Short mmCIF file of C-alpha atoms in Angstrom, two decimals:
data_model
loop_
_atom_site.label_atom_id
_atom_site.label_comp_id
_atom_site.label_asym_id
_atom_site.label_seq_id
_atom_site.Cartn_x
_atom_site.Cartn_y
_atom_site.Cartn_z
CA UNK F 1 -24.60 26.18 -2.54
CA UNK F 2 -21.85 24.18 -4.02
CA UNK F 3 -22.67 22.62 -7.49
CA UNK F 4 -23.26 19.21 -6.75
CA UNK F 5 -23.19 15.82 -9.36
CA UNK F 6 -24.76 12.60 -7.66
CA UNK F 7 -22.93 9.59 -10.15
CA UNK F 8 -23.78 5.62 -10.06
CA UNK F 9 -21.64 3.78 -12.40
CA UNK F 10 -22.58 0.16 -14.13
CA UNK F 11 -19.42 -1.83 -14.84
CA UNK F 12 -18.60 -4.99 -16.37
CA UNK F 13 -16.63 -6.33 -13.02
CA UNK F 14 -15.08 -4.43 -10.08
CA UNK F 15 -11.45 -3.89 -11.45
CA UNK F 16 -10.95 -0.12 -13.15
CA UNK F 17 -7.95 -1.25 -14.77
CA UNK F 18 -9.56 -4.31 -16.55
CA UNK F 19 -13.51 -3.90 -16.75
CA UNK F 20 -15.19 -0.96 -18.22
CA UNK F 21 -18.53 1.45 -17.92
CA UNK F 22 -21.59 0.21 -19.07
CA UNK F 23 -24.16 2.63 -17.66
CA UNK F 24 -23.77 6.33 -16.00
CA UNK F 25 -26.15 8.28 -14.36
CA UNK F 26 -25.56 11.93 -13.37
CA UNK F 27 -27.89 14.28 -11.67
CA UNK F 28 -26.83 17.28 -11.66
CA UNK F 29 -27.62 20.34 -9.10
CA UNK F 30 -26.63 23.77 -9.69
CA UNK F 31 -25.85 26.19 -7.11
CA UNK F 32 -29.18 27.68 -7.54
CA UNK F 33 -31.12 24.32 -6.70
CA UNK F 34 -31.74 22.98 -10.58
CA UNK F 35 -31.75 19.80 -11.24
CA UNK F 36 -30.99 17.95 -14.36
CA UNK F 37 -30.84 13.79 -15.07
CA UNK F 38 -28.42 12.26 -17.50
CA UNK F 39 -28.38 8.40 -18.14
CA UNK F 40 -26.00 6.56 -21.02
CA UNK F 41 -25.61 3.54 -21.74
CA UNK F 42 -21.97 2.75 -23.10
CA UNK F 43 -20.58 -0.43 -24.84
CA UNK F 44 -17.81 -1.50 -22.84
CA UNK F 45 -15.86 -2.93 -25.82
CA UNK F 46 -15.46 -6.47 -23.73
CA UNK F 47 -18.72 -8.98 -23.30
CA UNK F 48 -20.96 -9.04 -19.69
CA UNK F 49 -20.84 -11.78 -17.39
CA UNK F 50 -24.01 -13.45 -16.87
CA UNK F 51 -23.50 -12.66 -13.02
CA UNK F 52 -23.55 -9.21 -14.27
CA UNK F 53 -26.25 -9.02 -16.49
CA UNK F 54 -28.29 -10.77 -13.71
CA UNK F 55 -27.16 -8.02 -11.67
CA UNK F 56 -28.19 -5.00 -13.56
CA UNK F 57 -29.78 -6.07 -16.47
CA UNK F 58 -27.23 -4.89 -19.06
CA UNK F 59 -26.62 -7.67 -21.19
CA UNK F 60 -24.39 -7.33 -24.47
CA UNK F 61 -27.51 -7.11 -26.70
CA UNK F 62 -28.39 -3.65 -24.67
CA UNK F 63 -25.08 -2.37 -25.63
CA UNK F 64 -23.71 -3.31 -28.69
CA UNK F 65 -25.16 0.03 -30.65
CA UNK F 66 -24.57 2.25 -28.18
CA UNK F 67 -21.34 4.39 -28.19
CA UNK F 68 -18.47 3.99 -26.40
CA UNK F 69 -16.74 6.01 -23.38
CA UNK F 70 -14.64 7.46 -25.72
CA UNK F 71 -17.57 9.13 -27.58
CA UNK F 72 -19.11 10.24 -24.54
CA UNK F 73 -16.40 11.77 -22.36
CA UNK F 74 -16.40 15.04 -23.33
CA UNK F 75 -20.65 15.07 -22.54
CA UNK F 76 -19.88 13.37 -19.17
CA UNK F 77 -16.61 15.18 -18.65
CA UNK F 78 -19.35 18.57 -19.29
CA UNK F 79 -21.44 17.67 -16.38
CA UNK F 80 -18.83 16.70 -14.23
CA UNK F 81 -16.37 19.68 -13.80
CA UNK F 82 -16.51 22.39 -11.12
CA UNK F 83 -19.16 20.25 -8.88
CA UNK F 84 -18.73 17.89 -5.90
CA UNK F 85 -18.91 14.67 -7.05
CA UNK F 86 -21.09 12.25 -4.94
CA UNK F 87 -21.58 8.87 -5.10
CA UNK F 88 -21.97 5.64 -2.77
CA UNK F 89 -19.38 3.59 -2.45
CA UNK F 90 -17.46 7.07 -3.92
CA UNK F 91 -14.39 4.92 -4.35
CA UNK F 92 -15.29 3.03 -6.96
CA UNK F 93 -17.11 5.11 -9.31
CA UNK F 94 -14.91 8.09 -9.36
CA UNK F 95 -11.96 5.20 -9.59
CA UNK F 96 -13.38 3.96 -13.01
CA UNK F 97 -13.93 7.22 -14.20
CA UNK F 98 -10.27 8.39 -13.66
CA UNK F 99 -9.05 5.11 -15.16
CA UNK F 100 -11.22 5.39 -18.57
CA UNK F 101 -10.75 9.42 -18.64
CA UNK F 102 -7.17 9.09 -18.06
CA UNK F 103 -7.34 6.13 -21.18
CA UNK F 104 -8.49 8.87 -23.22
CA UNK F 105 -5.29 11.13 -22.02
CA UNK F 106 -7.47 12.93 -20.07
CA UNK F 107 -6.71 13.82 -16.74
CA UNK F 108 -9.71 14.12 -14.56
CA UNK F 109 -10.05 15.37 -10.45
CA UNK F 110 -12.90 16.52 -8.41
CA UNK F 111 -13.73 17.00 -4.85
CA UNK F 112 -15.28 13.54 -3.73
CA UNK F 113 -17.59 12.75 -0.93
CA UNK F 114 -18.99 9.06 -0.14
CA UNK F 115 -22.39 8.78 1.12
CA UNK F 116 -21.74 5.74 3.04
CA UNK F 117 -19.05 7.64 5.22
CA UNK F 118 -21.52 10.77 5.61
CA UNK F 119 -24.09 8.21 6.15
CA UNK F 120 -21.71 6.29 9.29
CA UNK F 121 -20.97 10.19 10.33
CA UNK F 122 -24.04 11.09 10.94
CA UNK F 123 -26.24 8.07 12.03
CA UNK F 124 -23.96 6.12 14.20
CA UNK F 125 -26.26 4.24 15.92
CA UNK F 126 -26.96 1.97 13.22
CA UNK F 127 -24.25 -0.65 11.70
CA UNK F 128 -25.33 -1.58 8.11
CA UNK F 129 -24.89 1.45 5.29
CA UNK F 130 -25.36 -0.06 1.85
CA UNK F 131 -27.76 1.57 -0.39
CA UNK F 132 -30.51 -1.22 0.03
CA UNK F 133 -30.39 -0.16 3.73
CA UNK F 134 -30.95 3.55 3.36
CA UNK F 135 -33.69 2.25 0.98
CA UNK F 136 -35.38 0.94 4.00
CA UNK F 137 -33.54 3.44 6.69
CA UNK F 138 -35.00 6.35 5.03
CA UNK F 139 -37.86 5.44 3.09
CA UNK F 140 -36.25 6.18 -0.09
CA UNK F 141 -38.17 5.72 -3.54
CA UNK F 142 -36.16 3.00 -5.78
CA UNK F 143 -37.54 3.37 -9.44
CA UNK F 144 -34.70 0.40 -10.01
CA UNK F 145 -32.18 -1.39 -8.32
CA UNK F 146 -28.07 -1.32 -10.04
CA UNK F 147 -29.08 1.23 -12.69
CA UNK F 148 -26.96 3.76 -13.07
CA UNK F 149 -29.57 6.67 -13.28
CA UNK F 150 -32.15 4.71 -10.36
CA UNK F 151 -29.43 4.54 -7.69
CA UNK F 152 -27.97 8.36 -8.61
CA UNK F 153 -31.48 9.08 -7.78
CA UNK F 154 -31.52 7.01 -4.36
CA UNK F 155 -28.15 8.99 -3.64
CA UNK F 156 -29.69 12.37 -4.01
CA UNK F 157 -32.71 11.34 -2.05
CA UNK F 158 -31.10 10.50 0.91
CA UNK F 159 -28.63 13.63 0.32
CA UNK F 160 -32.12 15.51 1.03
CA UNK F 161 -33.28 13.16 3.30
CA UNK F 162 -30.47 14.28 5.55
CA UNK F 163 -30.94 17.79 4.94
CA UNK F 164 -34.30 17.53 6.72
CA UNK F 165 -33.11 14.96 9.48
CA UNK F 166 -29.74 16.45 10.60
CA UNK F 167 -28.59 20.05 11.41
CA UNK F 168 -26.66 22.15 8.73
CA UNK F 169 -23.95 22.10 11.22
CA UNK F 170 -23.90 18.26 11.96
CA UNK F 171 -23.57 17.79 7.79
CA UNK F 172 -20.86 20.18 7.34
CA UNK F 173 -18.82 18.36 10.37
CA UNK F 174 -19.32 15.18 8.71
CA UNK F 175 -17.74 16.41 5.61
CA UNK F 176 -14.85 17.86 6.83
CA UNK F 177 -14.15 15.15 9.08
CA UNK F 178 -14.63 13.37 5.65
CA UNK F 179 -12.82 15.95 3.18
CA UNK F 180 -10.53 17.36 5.86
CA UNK F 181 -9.43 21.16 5.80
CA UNK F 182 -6.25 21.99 4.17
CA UNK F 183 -3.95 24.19 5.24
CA UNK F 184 -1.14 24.07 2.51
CA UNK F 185 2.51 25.80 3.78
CA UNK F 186 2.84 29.08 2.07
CA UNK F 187 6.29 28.51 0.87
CA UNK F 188 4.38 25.86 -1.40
CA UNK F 189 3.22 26.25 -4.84
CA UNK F 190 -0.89 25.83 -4.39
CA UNK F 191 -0.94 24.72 -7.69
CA UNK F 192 0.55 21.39 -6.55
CA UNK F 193 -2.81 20.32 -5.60
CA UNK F 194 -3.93 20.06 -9.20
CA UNK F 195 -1.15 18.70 -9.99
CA UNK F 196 0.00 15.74 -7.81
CA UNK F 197 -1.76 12.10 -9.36
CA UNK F 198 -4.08 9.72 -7.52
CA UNK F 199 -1.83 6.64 -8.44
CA UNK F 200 0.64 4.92 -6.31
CA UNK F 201 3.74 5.62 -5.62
CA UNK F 202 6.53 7.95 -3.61
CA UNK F 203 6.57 11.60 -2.45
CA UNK F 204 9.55 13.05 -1.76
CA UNK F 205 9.46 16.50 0.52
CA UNK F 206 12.72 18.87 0.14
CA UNK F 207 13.66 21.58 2.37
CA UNK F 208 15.62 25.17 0.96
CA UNK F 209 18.56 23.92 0.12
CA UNK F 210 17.68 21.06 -2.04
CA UNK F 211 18.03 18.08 0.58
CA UNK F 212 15.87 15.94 1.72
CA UNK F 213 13.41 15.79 4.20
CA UNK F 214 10.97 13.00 4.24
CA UNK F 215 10.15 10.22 1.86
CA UNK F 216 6.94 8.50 1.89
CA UNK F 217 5.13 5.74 -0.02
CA UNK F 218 1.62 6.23 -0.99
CA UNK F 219 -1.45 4.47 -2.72
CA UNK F 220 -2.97 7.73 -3.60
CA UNK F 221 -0.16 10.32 -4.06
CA UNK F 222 -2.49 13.24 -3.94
CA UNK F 223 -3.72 11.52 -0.76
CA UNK F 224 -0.68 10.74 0.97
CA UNK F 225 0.91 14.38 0.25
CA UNK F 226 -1.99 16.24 1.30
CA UNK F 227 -2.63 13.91 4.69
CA UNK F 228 0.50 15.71 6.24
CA UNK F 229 -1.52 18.88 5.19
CA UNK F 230 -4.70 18.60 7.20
CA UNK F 231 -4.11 17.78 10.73
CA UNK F 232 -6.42 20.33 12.93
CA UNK F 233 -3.84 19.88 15.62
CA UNK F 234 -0.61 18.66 14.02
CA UNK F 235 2.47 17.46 15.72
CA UNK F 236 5.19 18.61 16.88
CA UNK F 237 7.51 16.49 13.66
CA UNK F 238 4.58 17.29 11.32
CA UNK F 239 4.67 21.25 12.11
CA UNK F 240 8.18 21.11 11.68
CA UNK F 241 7.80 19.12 8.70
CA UNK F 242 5.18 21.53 6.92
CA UNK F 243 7.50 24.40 8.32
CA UNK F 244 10.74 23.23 6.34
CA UNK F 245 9.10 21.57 2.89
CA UNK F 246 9.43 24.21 0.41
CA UNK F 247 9.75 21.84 -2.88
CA UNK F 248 7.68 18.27 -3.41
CA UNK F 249 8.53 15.45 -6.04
CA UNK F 250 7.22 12.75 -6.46
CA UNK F 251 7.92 9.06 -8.37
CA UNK F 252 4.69 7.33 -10.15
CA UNK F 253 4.69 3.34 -9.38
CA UNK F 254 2.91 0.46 -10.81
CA UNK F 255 1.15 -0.10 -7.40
CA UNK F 256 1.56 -0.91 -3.70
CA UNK F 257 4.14 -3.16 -3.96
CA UNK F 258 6.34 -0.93 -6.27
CA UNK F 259 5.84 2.05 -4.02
CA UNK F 260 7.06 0.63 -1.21
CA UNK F 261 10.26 -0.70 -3.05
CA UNK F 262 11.22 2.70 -4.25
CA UNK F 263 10.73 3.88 -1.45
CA UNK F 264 13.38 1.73 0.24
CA UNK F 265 15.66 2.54 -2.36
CA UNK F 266 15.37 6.16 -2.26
CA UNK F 267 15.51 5.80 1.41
CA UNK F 268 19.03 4.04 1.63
CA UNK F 269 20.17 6.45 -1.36
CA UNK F 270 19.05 9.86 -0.13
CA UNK F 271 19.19 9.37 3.84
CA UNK F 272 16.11 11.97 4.26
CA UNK F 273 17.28 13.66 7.77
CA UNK F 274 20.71 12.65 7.65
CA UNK F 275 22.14 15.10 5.56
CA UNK F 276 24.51 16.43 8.32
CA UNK F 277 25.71 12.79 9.60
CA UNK F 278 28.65 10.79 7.92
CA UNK F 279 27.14 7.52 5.86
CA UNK F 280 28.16 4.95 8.01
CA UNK F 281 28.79 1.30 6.46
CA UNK F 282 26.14 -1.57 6.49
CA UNK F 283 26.90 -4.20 9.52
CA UNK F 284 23.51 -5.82 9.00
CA UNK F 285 24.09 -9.45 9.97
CA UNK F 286 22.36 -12.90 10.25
CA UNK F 287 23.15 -15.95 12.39
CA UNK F 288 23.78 -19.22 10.83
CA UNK F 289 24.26 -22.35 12.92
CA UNK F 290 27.32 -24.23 12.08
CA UNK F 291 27.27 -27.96 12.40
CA UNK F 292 30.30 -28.52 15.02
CA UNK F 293 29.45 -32.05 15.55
CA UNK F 294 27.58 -34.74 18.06
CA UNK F 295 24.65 -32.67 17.47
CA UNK F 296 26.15 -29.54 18.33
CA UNK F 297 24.61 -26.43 16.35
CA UNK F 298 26.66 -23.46 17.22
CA UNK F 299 25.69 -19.69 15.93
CA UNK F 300 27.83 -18.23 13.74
CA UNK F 301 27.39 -14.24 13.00
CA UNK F 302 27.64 -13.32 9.22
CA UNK F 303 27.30 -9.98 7.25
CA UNK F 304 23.86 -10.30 5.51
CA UNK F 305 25.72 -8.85 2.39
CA UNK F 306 27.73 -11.63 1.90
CA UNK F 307 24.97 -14.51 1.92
CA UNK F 308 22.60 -15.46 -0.65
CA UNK F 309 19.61 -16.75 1.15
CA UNK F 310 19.44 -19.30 -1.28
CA UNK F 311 17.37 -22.79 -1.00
CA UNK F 312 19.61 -24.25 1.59
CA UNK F 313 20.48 -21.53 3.72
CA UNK F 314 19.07 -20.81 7.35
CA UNK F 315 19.29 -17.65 8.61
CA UNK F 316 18.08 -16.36 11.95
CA UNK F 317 17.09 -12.48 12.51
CA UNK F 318 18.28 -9.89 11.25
CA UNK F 319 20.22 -7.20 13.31
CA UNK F 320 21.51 -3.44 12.85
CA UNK F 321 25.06 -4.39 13.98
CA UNK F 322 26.52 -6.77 15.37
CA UNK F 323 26.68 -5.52 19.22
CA UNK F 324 22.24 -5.97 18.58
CA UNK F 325 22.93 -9.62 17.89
CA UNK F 326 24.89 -10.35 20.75
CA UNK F 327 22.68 -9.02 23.04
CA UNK F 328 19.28 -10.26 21.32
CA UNK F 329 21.34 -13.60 21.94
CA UNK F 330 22.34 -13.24 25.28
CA UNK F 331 18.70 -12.28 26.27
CA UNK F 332 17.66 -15.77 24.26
CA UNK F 333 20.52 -17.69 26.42
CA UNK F 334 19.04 -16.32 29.55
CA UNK F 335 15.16 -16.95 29.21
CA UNK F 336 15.56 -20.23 27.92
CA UNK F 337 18.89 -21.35 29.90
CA UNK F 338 21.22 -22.28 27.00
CA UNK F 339 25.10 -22.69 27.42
CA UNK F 340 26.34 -19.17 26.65
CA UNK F 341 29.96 -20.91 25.88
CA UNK F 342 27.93 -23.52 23.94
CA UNK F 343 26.61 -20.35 22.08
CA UNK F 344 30.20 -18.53 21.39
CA UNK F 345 29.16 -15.71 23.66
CA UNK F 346 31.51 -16.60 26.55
CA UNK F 347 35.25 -18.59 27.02
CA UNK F 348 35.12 -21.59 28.89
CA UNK F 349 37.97 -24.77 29.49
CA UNK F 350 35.94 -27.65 27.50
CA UNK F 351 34.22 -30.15 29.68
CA UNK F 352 33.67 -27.90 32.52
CA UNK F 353 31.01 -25.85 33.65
CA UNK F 354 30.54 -22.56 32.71
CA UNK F 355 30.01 -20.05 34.70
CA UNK F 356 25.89 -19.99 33.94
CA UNK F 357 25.89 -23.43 34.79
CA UNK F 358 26.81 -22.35 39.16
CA UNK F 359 24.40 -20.03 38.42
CA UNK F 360 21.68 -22.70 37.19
CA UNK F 361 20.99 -20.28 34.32
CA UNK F 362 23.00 -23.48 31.95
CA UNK F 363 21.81 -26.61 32.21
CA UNK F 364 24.83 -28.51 31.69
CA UNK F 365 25.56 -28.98 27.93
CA UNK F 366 28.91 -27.41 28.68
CA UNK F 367 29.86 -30.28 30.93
CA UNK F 368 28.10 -33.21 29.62
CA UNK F 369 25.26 -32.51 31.98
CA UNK F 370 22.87 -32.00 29.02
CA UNK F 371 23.31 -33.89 25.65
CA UNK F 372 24.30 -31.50 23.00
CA UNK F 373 21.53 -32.81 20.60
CA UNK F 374 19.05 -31.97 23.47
CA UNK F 375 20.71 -28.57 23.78
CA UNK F 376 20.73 -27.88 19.88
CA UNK F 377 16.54 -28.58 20.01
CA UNK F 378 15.61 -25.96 22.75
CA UNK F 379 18.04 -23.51 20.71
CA UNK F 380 16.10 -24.34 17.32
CA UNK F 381 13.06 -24.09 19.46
CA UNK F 382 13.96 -20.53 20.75
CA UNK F 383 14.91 -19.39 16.99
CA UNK F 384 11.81 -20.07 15.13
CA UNK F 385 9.88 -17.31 15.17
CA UNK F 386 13.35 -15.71 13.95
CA UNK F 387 13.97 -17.47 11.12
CA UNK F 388 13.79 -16.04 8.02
CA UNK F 389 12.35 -17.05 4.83
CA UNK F 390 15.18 -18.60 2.32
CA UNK F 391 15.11 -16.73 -0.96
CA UNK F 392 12.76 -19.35 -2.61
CA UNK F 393 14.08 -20.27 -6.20
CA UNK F 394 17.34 -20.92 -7.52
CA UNK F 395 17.17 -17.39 -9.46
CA UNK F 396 15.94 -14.18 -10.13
CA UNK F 397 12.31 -14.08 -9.72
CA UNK F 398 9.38 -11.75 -10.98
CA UNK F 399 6.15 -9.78 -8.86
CA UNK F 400 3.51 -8.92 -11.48
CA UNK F 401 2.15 -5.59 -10.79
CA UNK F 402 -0.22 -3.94 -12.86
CA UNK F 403 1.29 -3.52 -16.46
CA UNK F 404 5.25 -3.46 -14.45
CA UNK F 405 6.93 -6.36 -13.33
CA UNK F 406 9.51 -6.37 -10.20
CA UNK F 407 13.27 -7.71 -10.82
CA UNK F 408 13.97 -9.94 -7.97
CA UNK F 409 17.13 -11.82 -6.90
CA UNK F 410 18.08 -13.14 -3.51
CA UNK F 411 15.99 -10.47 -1.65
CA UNK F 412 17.62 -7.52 -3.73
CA UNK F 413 15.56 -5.42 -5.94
CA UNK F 414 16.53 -4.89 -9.12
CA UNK F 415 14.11 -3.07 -10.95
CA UNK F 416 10.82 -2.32 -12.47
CA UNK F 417 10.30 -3.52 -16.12
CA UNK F 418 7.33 -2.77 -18.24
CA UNK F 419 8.65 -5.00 -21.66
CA UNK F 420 10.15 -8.34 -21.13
CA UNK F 421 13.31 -7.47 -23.22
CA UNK F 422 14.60 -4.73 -20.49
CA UNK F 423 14.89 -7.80 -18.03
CA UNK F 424 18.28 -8.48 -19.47
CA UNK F 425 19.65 -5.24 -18.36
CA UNK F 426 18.66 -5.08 -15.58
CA UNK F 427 20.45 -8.40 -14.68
CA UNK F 428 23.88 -7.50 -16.46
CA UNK F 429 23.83 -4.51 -13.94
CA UNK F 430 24.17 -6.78 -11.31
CA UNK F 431 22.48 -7.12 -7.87
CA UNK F 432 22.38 -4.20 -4.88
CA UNK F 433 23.70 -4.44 -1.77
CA UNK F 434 21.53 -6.77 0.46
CA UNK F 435 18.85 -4.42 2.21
CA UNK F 436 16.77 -5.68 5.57
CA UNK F 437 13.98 -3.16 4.93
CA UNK F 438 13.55 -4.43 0.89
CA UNK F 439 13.86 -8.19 2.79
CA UNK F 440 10.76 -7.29 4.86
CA UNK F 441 8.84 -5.61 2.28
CA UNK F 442 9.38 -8.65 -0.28
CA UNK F 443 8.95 -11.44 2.23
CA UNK F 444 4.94 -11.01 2.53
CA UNK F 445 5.10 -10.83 -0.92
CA UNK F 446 6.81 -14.65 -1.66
CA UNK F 447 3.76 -15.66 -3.37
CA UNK F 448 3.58 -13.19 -5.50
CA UNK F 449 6.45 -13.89 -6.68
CA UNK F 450 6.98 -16.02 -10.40
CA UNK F 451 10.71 -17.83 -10.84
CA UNK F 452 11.78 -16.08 -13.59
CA UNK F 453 12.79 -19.12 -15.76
CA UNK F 454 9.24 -20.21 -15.43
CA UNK F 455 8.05 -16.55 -17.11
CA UNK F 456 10.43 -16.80 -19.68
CA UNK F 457 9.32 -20.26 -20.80
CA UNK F 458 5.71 -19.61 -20.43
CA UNK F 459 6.26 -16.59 -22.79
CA UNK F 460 5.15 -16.60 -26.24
CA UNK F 461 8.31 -16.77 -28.70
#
C-alpha cells in the first residue's frame, strides 16, 4: 500500500496568499498499515477574526506562544514527503501549504487526492458531499468539528469506510479518473514533472528544431502541461501534438489575468504552427458611423490600429479583414432590410431606389421612402450587441493582480510591473500594435481596471 497522509488545515481566512495556518493535523499511514497522529497549533503572525474563532475555536490567546510555520516546516515537511496526500476539500489545504512552504523557499509537491471527488465518484446517487454529510452518510465518529486533527480523523474514517463499502476496483477507478494516468512522450525529459510549478501562467511546447508548437495559458502550470499528457484516448491534434513536443518552457504569471495576456503576446510574436507561412500584415478593422447629415449615420471601415478607443469613440465589431466586414454587413443589411447604398456597400444615383428597394429587401431610405433618422435607429438597433466597449479613461490604466500590476493603454498591453517606479518605462516604450484577442481578454476585465492617475495619487509619497 501506498503511504498515505490524511491533512485538515485551520486558517485565519480562505486566501493562501494573505491568511495563514493556525492548526494542522496529519495522520499518517505507512505502507504497512501504521498509523501515527500529529496536531500543531501555529501562530499565524496576523490576529483571528471573531467569525473564525467562532468557527474553530482558535482564538489569538490559543496561539500567541505557540511557534510559527516557519519553526515547524521541516516536522510537517517530515511527515509529508513520499505519501499521498489526502484531504477534503484537497484544494485548499495542500494550496496553503504550498504557499507558506514556498514562503520559506521551499518548494513542496505531492500526489493529491480530494475526498469529496472520490466521495461524488463513488456514491453518485447522493448530491450533498461536505464533511458534515459523510458525518451523517457514513456514521462517522466526530471527536470535534473544524479542528485540524478531529476532521483528519473524519477523513481517514470514511477513507476506511469506503474500503469496506466499495470494491478495490471501484476505488482505484475513482482515483484515476481523479489522478489520471500519465503517459509522458519519451522524447521528454521525465524529470519535467518535478519540475514544472503549480502557479499560473504559460507553457510553451517546441518541436526538434526549436519552433514552436503550441502555446497555452494555465492556472496550474503543472496541471495544464500534464492535461495534454493523460488522455486514455487522445486525439488525433493531441497525438500529434505529444508526437512532435520534444522541449517545454514555460513563463510564471501573477495570475489568471496575466496568463492569458502573455499568452496573447507570445501568440502574435511566435505564430505557434505557422512557422512555414509568410507573416501576413494586420487588417483588423472596426466600423465607425460617420455623421453625413439629416440623421444619416453611415459606416465607415477603419484599421483598428489606427483608433484609440478613447471616451468618445464608437466602434462596432471587430473583423479579420476587411472582405469579413463587408459581408458581416451585408448579412446585417439583409435580415433587417437596410439601404445597402445608404450603407456604402452598393452605388446608387441619389434619390432613387436602389436596387434592394424593387426587391423590397430596402425600405426606401434611398428614395425618401423612409426618413433617414428612422433608417439610422434600426441600424443602431442592429449594431448593439456589436458594439464595443470604449477604452474607459482618458489614460493608461492599471489591473491589480496578486503582488504584479498590468500596464494598460487603449486596449494594448504594456506590461507587468511588480514596483511602481518600472511604470515609467514601460510607458516611454510606447504602446503595441492594437490586438483583438488582448481587446477580448481585457474587456471582461474593465472593472478591474484602476485609471492610472488615480493609483499614482492614491500612492504614498
Amino acid at each position: 500500500m501506498q503511504p498515505l497522509a490524511f491533512v485538515d488545515l485551520e486558517t485565519t481566512g480562505a486566501t493562501a496568499t494573505h491568511d495563514r495556518i493556525t492548526e494542522i493535523g496529519i495522520i499518517e499511514v505507512d505502507a504497512d498499515g501504521v498509523v501515527r497522529e500529529w496536531q500543531q497549533l501555529v501562530n499565524p503572525g496576523m490576529s483571528i477574526s471573531p467569525f473564525i474563532e467562532q468557527l474553530t475555536g482558535i482564538s489569538d490567546a490559543m496561539v500567541a506562544e505557540a511557534p510559527t510555520f516557519a519553526d515547524v516546516a521541516g516536522e510537517a515537511l517530515r511527515r509529508l514527503e513520499g505519501r499521498l496526500f489526502i484531504a477534503h476539500n484537497a484544494r485548499f489545504d495542500y494550496g496553503f501549504l504550498k504557499a507558506e512552504f514556498g514562503r520559506l523557499g521551499i518548494t513542496f509537491r505531492a500526489p493529491v487526492l480530494c475526498t469529496v471527488k472520490l466521495s461524488r465518484a463513488l456514491f453518485p446517487e447522493h448530491h450533498r458531499h461536505n464533511l458534515d454529510s459523510l458525518i451523517e452518510r457514513h456514521g462517522l465518529q466526530a471527536a470535534a468539528r473544524h479542528r485540524a486533527l478531529a476532521d483528519a480523523q473524519l477523513i481517514h474514517q470514511f477513507w476506511q469506510k469506503i474500503h469496506v463499502d466499495r470494491s478495490p476496483e471501484a476505488i482505484d477507478t475513482a482515483i484515476q479518473a481523479q489522478n489520471g494516468k500519465l503517459s509522458l512522450p519519451p522524447q521528454l525529459d521525465a524529470r519535467l514533472i518535478d519540475e514544472l510549478p503549480e502557479t499560473a501562467g504559460v507553457y510553451l511546447f517546441y518541436d526538434t528544431d526549436g519552433l514552436p508548437l503550441h502555446i497555452g495559458p494555465a492556472t496550474d502550470l503543472r496541471k495544464g502541461v500534464l492535461a495534454h499528457f493523460k488522455h486514455k484516448r487522445p486525439s488525433a491534434k493531441e497525438a500529434r501534438l505529444a508526437q512532435q513536443v520534444s522541449r517545454i518552457d514555460w513563463v510564471e504569471t501573477s495570475g489568471e489575468i496575466g496568463a492569458l495576456l502573455t499568452e496573447a503576446r507570445l501568440v502574435r510574436q511566435l505564430r505557434p504552427g505557422h512557422q512555414q507561412r509568410p507573416e501576413q500584415p494586420d487588417e483588423t478593422c472596426t466600423w465607425m458611423l460617420i455623421d453625413e447629415g439629416d440623421g444619416w449615420l453611415r459606416p465607415q471601415l477603419l484599421p483598428a490600429c489606427d483608433l484609440d478607443f478613447n471616451l468618445r469613440t464608437a466602434c462596432y465589431g471587430l473583423f479579420r479583414n476587411a472582405k469579413e466586414a463587408h459581408s458581416r454587413l451585408r448579412a446585417l443589411a439583409d435580415s433587417e432590410k437596410l439601404c445597402r447604398s445608404l450603407l456604402g456597400l452598393e452605388k446608387h444615383a441619389p434619390g432613387r431606389p436602389c436596387a434592394g428597394y424593387a426587391s423590397k429587401s430596402c425600405k426606401g431610405a434611398c428614395c425618401g421612402k423612409e426618413n433617414l433618422a428612422r433608417h439610422t435607429v434600426r441600424l443602431l438597433s442592429a449594431l448593439t450587441q456589436q458594439k464595443l466597449v470604449s477604452w474607459p479613461f482618458p489614460g493608461p490604466a492599471l489591473i491589480r493582480e496578486g503582488d504584479a500590476a498590468h500596464l494598460l493603454d487603449g486596449w494594448r498591453y504594456l506590461g507587468t510591473v511588480r514596483r511602481d517606479e518600472e511604470i515609467d518605462a514601460l510607458l516611454a516604450a510606447g504602446r503595441p500594435p492594437f490586438d483583438r484577442d488582448t481587446y477580448k481578454i481585457l474587456a471582461k476585465y474593465v472593472g478591474k481596471m484602476t485609471p492610472l492617475a488615480v493609483q499614482r495619487t492614491a500612492s504614498p509619497e
